[in-house]
Coordinates of C-alpha atoms in Angstrom, one line a residue:
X95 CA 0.3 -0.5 19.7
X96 CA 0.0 2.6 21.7
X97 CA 3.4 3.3 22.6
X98 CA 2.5 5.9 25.0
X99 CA 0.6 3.4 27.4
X100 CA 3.5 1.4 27.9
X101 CA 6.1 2.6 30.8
X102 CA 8.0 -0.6 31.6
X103 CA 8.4 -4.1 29.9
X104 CA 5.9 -6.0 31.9
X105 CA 3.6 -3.6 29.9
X106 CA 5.5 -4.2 27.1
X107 CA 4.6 -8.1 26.9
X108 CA 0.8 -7.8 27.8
X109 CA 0.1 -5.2 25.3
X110 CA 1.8 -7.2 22.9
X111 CA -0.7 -10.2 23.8
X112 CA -3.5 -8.5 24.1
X113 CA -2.6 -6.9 20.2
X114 CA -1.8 -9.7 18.2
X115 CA -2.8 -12.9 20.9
X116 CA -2.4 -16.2 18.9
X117 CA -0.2 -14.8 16.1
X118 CA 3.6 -16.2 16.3
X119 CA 6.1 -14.3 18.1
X120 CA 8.7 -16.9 17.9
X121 CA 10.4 -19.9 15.8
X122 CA 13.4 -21.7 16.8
X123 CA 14.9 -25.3 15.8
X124 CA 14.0 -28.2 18.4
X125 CA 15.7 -31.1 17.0
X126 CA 14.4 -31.6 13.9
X127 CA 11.4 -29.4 14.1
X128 CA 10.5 -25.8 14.4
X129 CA 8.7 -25.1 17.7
X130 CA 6.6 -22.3 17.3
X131 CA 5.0 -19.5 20.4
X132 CA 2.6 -17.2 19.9
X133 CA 2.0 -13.9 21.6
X134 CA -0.1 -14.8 23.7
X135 CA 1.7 -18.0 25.1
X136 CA 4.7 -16.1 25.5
X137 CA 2.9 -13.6 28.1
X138 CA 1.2 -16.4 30.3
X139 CA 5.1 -18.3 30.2
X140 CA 6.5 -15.1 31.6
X141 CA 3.9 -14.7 34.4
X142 CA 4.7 -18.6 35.4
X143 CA 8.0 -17.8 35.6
X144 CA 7.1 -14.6 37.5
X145 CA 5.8 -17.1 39.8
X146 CA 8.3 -19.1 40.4
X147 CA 10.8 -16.0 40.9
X148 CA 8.5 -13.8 43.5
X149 CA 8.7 -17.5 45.2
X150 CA 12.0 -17.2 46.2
X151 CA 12.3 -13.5 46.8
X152 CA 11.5 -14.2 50.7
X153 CA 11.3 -10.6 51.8
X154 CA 13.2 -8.8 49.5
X155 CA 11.1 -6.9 47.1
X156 CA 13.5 -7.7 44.4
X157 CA 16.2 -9.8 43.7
X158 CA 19.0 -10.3 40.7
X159 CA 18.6 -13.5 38.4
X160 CA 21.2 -14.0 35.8
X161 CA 20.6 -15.4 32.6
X162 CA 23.1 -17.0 30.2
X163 CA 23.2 -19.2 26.9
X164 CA 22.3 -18.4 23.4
X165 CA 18.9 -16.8 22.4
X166 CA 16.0 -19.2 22.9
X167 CA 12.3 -19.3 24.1
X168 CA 13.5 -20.3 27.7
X169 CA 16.3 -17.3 28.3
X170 CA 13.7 -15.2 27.4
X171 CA 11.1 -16.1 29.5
X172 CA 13.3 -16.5 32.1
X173 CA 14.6 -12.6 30.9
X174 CA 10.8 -11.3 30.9
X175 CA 10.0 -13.6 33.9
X176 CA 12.3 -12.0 36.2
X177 CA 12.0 -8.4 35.0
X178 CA 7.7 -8.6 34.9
X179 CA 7.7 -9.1 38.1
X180 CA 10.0 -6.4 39.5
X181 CA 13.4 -8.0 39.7
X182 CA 16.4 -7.6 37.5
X183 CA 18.0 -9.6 35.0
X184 CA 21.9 -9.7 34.3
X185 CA 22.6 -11.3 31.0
X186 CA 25.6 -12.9 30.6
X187 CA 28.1 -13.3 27.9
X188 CA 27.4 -17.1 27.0
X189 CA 31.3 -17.4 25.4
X190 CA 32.7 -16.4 29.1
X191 CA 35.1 -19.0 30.6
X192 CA 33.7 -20.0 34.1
X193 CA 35.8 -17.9 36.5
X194 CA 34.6 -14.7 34.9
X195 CA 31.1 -16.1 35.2
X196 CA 31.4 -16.4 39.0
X197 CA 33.5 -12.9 38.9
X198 CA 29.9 -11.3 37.5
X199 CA 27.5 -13.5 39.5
X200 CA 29.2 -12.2 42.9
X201 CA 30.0 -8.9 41.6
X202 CA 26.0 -8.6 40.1
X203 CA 24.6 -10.0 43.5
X204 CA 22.8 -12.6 41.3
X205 CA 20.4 -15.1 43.8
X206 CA 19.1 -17.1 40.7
X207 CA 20.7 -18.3 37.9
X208 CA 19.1 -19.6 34.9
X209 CA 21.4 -21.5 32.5
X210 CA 21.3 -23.4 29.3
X211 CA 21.9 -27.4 29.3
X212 CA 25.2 -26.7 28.2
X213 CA 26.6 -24.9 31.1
X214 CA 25.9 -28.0 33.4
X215 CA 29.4 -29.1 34.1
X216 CA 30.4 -26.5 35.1
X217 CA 28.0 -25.7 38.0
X218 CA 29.6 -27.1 41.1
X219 CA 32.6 -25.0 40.3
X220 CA 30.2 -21.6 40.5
X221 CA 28.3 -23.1 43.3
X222 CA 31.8 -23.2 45.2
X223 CA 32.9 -20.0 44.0
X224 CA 29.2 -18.2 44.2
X225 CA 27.4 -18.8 47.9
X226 CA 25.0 -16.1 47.1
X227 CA 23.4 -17.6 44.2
X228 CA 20.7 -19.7 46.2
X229 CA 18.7 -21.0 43.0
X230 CA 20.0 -22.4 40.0
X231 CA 17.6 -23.9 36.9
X232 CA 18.6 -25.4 34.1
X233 CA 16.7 -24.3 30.6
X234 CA 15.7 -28.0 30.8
X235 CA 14.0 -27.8 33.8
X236 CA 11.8 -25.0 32.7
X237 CA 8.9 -27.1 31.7
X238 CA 8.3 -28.6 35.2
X239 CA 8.5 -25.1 36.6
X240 CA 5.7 -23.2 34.0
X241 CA 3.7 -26.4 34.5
X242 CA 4.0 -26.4 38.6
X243 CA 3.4 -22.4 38.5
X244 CA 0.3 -20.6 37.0
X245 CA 0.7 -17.6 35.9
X246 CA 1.4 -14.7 38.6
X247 CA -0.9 -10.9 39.0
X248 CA 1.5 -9.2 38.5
X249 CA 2.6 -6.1 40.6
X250 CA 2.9 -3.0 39.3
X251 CA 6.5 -1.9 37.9
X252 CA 7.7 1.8 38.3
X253 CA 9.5 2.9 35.2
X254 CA 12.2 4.2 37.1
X255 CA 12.5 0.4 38.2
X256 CA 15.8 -1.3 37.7
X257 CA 15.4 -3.5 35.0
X258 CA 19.0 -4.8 33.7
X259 CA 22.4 -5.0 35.0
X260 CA 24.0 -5.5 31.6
X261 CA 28.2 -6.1 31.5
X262 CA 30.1 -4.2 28.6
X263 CA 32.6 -6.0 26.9
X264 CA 35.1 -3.2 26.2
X265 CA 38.6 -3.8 24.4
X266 CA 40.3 -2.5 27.7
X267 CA 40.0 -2.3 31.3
X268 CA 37.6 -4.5 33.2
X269 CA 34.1 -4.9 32.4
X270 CA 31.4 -2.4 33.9
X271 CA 27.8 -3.1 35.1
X272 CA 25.2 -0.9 33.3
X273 CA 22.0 -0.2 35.0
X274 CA 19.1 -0.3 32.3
X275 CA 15.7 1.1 34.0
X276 CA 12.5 -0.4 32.7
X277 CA 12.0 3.5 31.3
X278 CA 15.3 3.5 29.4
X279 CA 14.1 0.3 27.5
X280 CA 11.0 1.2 27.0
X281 CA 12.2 4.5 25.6
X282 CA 14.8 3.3 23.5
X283 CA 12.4 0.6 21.5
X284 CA 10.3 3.9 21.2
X285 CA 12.5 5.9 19.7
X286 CA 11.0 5.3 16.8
X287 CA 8.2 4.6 14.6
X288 CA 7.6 2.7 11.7
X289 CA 10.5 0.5 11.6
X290 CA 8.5 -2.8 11.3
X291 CA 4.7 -4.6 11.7
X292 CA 3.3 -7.7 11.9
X293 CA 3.6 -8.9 8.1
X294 CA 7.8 -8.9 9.3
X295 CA 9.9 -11.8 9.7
X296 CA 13.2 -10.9 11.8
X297 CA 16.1 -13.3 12.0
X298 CA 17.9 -12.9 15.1
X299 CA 21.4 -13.9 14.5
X300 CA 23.6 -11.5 16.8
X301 CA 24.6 -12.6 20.8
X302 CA 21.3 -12.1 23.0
X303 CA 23.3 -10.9 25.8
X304 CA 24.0 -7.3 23.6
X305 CA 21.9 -4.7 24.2
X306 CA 22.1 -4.1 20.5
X307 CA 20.1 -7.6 19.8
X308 CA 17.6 -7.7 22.9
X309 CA 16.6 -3.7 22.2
X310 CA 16.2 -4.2 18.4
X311 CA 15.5 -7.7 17.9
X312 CA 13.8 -8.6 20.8
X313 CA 11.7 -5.8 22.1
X314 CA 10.9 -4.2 18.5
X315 CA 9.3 -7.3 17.6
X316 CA 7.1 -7.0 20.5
X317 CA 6.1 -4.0 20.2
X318 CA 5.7 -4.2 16.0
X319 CA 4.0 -8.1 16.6
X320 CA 6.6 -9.1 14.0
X321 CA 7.6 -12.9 13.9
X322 CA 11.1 -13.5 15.7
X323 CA 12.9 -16.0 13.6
X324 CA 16.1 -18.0 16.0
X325 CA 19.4 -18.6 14.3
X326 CA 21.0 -21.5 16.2
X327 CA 24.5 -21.0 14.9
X328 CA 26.4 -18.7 12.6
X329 CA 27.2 -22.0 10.6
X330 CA 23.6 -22.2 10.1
X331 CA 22.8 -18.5 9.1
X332 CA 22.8 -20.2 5.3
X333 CA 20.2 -22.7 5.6
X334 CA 18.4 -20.4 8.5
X335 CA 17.9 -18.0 5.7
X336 CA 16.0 -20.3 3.5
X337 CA 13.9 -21.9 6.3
X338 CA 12.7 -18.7 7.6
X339 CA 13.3 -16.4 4.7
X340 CA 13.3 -13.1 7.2
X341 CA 12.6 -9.7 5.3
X342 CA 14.0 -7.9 8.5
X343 CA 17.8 -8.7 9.7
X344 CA 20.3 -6.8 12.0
X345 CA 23.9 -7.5 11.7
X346 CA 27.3 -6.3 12.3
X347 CA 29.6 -5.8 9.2
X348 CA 31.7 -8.8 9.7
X349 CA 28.8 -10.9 8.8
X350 CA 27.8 -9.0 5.9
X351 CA 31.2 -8.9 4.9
X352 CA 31.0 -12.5 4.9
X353 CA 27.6 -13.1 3.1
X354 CA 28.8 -10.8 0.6
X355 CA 31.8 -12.5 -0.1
X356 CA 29.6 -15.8 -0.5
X357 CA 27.6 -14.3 -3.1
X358 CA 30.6 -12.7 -4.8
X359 CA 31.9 -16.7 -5.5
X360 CA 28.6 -17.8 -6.2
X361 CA 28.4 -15.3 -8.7
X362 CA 32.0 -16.0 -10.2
X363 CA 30.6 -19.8 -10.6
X364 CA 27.5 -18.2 -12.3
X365 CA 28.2 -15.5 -14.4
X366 CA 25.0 -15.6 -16.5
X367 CA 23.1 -15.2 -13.0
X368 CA 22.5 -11.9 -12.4
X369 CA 24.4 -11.1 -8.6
X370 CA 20.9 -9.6 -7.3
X371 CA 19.1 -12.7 -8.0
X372 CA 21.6 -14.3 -6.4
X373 CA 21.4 -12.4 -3.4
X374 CA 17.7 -12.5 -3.1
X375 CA 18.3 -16.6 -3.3
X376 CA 21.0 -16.4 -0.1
X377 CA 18.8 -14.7 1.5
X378 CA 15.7 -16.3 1.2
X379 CA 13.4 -14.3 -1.1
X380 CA 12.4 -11.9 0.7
X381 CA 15.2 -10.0 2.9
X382 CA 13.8 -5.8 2.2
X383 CA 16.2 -4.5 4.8
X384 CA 19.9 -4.9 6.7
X385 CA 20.4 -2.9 9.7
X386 CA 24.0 -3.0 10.5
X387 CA 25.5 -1.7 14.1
X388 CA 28.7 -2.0 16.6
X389 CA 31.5 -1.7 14.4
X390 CA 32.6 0.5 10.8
X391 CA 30.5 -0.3 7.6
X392 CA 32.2 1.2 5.0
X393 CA 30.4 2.5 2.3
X394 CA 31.5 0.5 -0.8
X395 CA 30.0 -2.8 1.3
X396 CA 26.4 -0.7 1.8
X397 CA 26.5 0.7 -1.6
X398 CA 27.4 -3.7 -2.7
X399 CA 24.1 -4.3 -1.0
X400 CA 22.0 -1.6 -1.8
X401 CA 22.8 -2.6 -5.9
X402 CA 21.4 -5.9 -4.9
X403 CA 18.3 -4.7 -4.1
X404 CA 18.5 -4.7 -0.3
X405 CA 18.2 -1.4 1.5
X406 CA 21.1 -1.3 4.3
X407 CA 21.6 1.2 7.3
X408 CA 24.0 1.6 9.4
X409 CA 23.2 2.8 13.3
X410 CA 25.1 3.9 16.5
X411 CA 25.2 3.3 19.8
X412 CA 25.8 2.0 23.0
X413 CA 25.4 -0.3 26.0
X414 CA 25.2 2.8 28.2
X415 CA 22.3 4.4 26.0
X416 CA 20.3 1.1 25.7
X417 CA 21.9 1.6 22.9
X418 CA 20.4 3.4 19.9
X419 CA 21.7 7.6 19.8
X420 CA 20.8 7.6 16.2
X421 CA 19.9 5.5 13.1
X422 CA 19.6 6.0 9.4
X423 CA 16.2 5.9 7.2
X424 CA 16.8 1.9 4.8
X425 CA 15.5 4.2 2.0
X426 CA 18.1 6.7 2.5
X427 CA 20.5 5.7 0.0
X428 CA 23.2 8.5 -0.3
X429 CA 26.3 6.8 1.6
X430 CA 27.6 10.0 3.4
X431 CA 29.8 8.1 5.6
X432 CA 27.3 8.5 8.4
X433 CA 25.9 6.6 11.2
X434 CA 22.7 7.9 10.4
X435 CA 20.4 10.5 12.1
X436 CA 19.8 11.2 15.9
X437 CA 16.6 9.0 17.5
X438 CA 13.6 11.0 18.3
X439 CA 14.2 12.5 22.1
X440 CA 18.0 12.1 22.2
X441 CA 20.0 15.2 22.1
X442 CA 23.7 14.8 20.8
X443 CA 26.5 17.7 21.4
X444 CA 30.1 17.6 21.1
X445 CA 32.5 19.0 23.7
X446 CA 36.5 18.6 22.8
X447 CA 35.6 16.5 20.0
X448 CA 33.9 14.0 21.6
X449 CA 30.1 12.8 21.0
X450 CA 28.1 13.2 23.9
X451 CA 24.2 12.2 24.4
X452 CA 21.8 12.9 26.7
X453 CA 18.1 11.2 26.3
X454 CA 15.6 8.8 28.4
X455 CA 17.4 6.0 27.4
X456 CA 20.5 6.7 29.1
X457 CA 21.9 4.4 31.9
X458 CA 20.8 4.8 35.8
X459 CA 25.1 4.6 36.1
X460 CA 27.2 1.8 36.9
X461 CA 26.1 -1.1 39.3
X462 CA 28.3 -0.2 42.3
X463 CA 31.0 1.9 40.6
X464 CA 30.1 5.4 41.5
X465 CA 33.5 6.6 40.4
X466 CA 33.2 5.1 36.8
X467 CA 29.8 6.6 36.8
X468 CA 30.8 9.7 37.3
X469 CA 33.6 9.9 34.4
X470 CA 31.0 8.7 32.3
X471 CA 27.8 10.7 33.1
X472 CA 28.3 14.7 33.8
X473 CA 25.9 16.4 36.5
X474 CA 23.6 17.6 34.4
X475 CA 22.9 14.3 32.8
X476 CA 25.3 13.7 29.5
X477 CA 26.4 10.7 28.4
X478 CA 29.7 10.3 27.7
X479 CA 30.4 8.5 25.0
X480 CA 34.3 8.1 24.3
X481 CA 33.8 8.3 20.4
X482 CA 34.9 10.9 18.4
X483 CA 33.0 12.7 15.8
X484 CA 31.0 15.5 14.8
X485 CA 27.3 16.2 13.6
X486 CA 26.2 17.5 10.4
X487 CA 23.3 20.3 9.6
X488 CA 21.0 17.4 8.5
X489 CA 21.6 16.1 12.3
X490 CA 23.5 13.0 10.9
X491 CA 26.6 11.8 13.2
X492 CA 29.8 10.7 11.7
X493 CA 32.4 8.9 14.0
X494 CA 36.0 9.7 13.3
X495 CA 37.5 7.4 16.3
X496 CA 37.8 6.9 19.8
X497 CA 39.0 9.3 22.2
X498 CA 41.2 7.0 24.9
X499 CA 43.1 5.1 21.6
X500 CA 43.6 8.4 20.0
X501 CA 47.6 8.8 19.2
X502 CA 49.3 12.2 20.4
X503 CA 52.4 13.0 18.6
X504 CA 55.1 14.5 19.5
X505 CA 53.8 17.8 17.7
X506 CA 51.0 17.8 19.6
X507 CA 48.6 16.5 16.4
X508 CA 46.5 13.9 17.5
X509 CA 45.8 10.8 15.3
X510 CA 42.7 8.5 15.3
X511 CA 43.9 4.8 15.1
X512 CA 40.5 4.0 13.9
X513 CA 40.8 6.3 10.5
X514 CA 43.9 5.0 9.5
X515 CA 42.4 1.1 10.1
X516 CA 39.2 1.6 8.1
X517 CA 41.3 2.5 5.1
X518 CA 42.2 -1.1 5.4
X519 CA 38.8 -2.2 5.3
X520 CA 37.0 -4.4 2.4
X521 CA 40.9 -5.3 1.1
X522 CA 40.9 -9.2 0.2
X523 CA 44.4 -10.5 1.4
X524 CA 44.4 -8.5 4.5
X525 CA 42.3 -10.0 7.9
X526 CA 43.1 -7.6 10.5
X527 CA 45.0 -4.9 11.1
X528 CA 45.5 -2.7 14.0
X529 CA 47.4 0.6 14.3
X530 CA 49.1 2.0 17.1
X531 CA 52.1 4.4 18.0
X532 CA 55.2 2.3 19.2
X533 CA 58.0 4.2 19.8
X534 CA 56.2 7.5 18.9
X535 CA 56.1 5.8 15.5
X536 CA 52.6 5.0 13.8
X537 CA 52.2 1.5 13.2
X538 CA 50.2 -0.7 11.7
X539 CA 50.3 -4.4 12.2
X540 CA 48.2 -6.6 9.6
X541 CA 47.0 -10.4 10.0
X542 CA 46.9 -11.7 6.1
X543 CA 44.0 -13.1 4.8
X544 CA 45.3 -16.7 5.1
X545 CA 43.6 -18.2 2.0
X546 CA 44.7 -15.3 -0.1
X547 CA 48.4 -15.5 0.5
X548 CA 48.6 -19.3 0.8
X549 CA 49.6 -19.5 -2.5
X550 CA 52.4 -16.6 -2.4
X551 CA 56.3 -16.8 -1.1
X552 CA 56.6 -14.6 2.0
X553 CA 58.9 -11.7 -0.2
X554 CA 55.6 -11.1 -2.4
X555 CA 53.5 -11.0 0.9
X556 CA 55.6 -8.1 2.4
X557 CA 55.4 -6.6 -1.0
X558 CA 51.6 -6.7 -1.1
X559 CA 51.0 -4.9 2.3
X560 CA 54.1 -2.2 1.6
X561 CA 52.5 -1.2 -1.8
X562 CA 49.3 -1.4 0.3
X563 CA 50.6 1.5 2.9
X564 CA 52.3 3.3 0.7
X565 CA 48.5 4.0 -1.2
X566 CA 46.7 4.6 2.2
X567 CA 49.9 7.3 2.7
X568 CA 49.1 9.3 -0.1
X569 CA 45.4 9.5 1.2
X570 CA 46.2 11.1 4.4
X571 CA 48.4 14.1 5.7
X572 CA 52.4 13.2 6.1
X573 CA 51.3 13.6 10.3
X574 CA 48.9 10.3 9.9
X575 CA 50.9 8.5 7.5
X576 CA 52.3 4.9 8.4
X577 CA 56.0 4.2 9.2
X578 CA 56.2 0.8 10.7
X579 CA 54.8 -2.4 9.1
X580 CA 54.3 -5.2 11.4
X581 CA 52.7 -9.0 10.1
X582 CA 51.2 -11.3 12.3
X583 CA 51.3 -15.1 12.0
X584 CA 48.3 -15.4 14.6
X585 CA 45.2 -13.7 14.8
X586 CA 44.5 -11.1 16.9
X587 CA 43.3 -11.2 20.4
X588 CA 40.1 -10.2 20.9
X589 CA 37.3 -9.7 23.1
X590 CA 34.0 -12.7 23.1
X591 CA 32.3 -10.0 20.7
X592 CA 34.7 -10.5 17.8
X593 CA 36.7 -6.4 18.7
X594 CA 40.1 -6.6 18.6
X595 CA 42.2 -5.7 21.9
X596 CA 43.9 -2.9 22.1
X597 CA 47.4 -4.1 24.5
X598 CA 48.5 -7.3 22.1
X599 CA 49.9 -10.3 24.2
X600 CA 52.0 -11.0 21.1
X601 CA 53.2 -8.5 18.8
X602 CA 54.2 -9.2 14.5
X603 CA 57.5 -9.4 13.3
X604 CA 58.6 -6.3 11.9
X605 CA 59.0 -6.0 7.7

């Protein structure tokens, strides 16, 4: 595909057609079977659904439709059908309770609202808390619609277009609305080249709704013709992985934590198996790469998959930046700690420690929030990202914490929660653990690994995780060391994308 022909993602789709036509773009469970869509079929669904949107746009040139449920051939043609044609998706969060749904229709001045099946019973309560929305259709309706509409000319799409109004999920403060133009989508599945091609099999697995999945599961595959592969459920990532055996997945570490620790018991139950054949069995015989994002990946996990014979990289980003500021090289195997190396055409500088990026793919601002826009993006056109970190002489970015959790001392030293709580990381009987200051004391407060501790008396657990501290102490300097121990009998709150809040309704018992 010539990537310099295509400005916006109607473009996006056709080229994609027109390059690899009757090939599959996409296979997903339907009962029993596996419904396949080609290229092809998937560009003259989107112009149907085009259709049907321009049809109720009455005179406004655009309108907002938002989309919600997991990933599926009908949220994305409804995605690509509203965006081909001008108008602007919101994808929403499909583990959202109902009242924060109607919070971000009203607040996203959504018109149309396309929904899974599932979401069905809880319509007349949006229709009495949303009078704006004017349209809603259910996934299952979808068929009646592409066969009542035929596919729409389409008009043509300015990349500075809006294209997205995409709702962060952030571990405080409410959520935002980031504006993704058609040109900072385009430009960030351009970044680029040579990640993937037509002989690939990707198995998406990660929340649609992330900009994360859509930019590098989604819109990578159309633009490499590679075969998009549906997981239905993270119970079924097992048998997923055998029925589609991908050579192409992106993850975030808790899931290859996970896998890993599969194949670890597998391997304990078959020690004359060697662990990489087992791994190439889990993952269907012919996984070649891992791309891992949104949270730490800590090196001794990478290094676990890279001696099974499967490269691993780790990338970073963000919503704001559509997302990808820089990404590491699979074959790259020297595990410097690093979130890999800065995307073509994105320029990364650090001011008072803190990472900041400017590129093509960064946002249009925040939908309505002019105020939270400009905190986040300077005058002359820096992103602020909020993480802290630093960049090395082979352009490489390594992330150290974030800048509104830091921990100021009374000395004046400041202390990256973050640091402290990856040192944690990987360790068998602890879950979760996050550190704060309480009292101007650092703290760390630990969820056990319920399995592992089952079997112990509650003296030898506070044992475990005081020996624990006490080696993560003599790893830092005496300003970053731990003080306070707290242990939780309940996990953690957290956020619908698995990150632990930072303001605890319920705090541990000290030990």
């Amino acid at each position: 595909m010539n990537k310099e022909s295509i400005k916006n993602l109607q473009q996006l789709i056709s080229a994609a057609a027109a390059e690899y036509g009757d090939k599959v773009f996409l296979k997903e469970r339907q009962g029993k079977d596996i419904s396949e869509k080609s290229f092809n079929k998937f560009y003259e669904d989107v112009r149907r659904i085009s259709g049907f949107v321009m049809s109720k746009r009455n005179c406004e040139e655009a309108l907002h439709a938002a989309v919600i449920g997991p990933t599926s051939y009908a949220w994305l043609i409804s995605y690509f059908g509203t965006v081909s044609c001008g108008s602007a998706a919101v994808p929403l969060d499909a583990q959202l309770p109902c009242e924060e749904i109607c919070d971000l229709l009203n607040r996203a001045d959504v018109s149309i609202f396309f929904y899974d099946a599932r979401y069905e019973k809880m319509i007349p309560a949006v229709k009495a808390a949303c009078p704006n929305v004017k349209e809603y259709v259910s996934f299952s309706e979808l068929p009646a619609i592409l066969e009542a509409n035929s596919p729409a000319e389409l008009p043509e799409i300015a990349p500075k277009t809006l294209a997205a109004i995409v709702y962060t999920s952030g571990t405080t403060g409410k959520s935002k609305g980031v504006m993704l133009l058609h040109s900072n989508l385009i430009d960030n599945a351009m970044c680029q080249d040579n990640e993937s091609s037509p002989e690939d099999v990707v198995m998406s697995v990660l929340p649609i709704h992330h900009i994360y999945c859509f930019t590098c599961d989604i819109l990578c595959s159309l633009r490499y013709g590679a075969t998009l592969c549906v997981n239905d459920s993270m119970l079924h990532i097992p048998q997923n992985l055998k029925l589609y055996a991908p050579t192409i997945m992106l993850i975030v570490p808790m899931i290859a934590e996970t896998i890993y620790k599969q194949i670890k018991a597998a391997s304990a139950a078959n020690p004359q198996i060697p662990l990489a054949a087992l791994a190439n069995n889990v993952f269907g015989g012919r996984l070649k790469t891992i791309y891992s994002g949104g949270a730490y990946l800590r090196p001794e996990l990478q290094k676990a998959y890279i001696d099974m014979g499967i490269n691993m990289a780790q990338g970073y980003g963000m919503t704001e930046c559509s997302p990808r500021i820089s990404t590491a090289d699979p074959t790259d195997h020297s595990l410097a700690g690093d979130v890999g190396v800065i995307v073509n055409g994105c320029q990364v500088k650090i001011e008072d420690g803190e990472i900041l990026a400017k590129s093509p793919s960064v946002m249009a601002g925040y939908y309505k929030d002019e105020a939270a826009t400009a905190e986040t993006i300077t005058p002359d056109g820096w992103l602020r990202t909020g993480d802290l970190g630093y960049v090395d002489d082979k352009n490489r970015i390594f992330i150290t914490g974030r800048k509104k959790n830091l921990i100021i001392l009374s000395n004046g030293e400041n202390v990256s929660p973050e640091e402290l709580e990856n040192k944690f990381a990987g360790i068998d009987f602890i879950s979760e653990v996050l550190v704060y200051s309480e009292d101007g004391v650092i703290t760390a407060e630990i969820y056990p690994n319920q399995d592992y501790c089952k079997e112990k008396s509650a003296e030898e657990i506070k044992q475990l995780f005081r020996d624990t501290v006490k080696e993560i102490n003599k790893t830092v300097t005496s300003a970053k060391q731990l003080h306070r121990l707290r242990i939780r009998d309940v996990e953690f709150d957290k956020t619908t994308s698995k990150k632990i809040r930072r303001k605890q309704p319920v705090q541990g018992r000290q030990i």
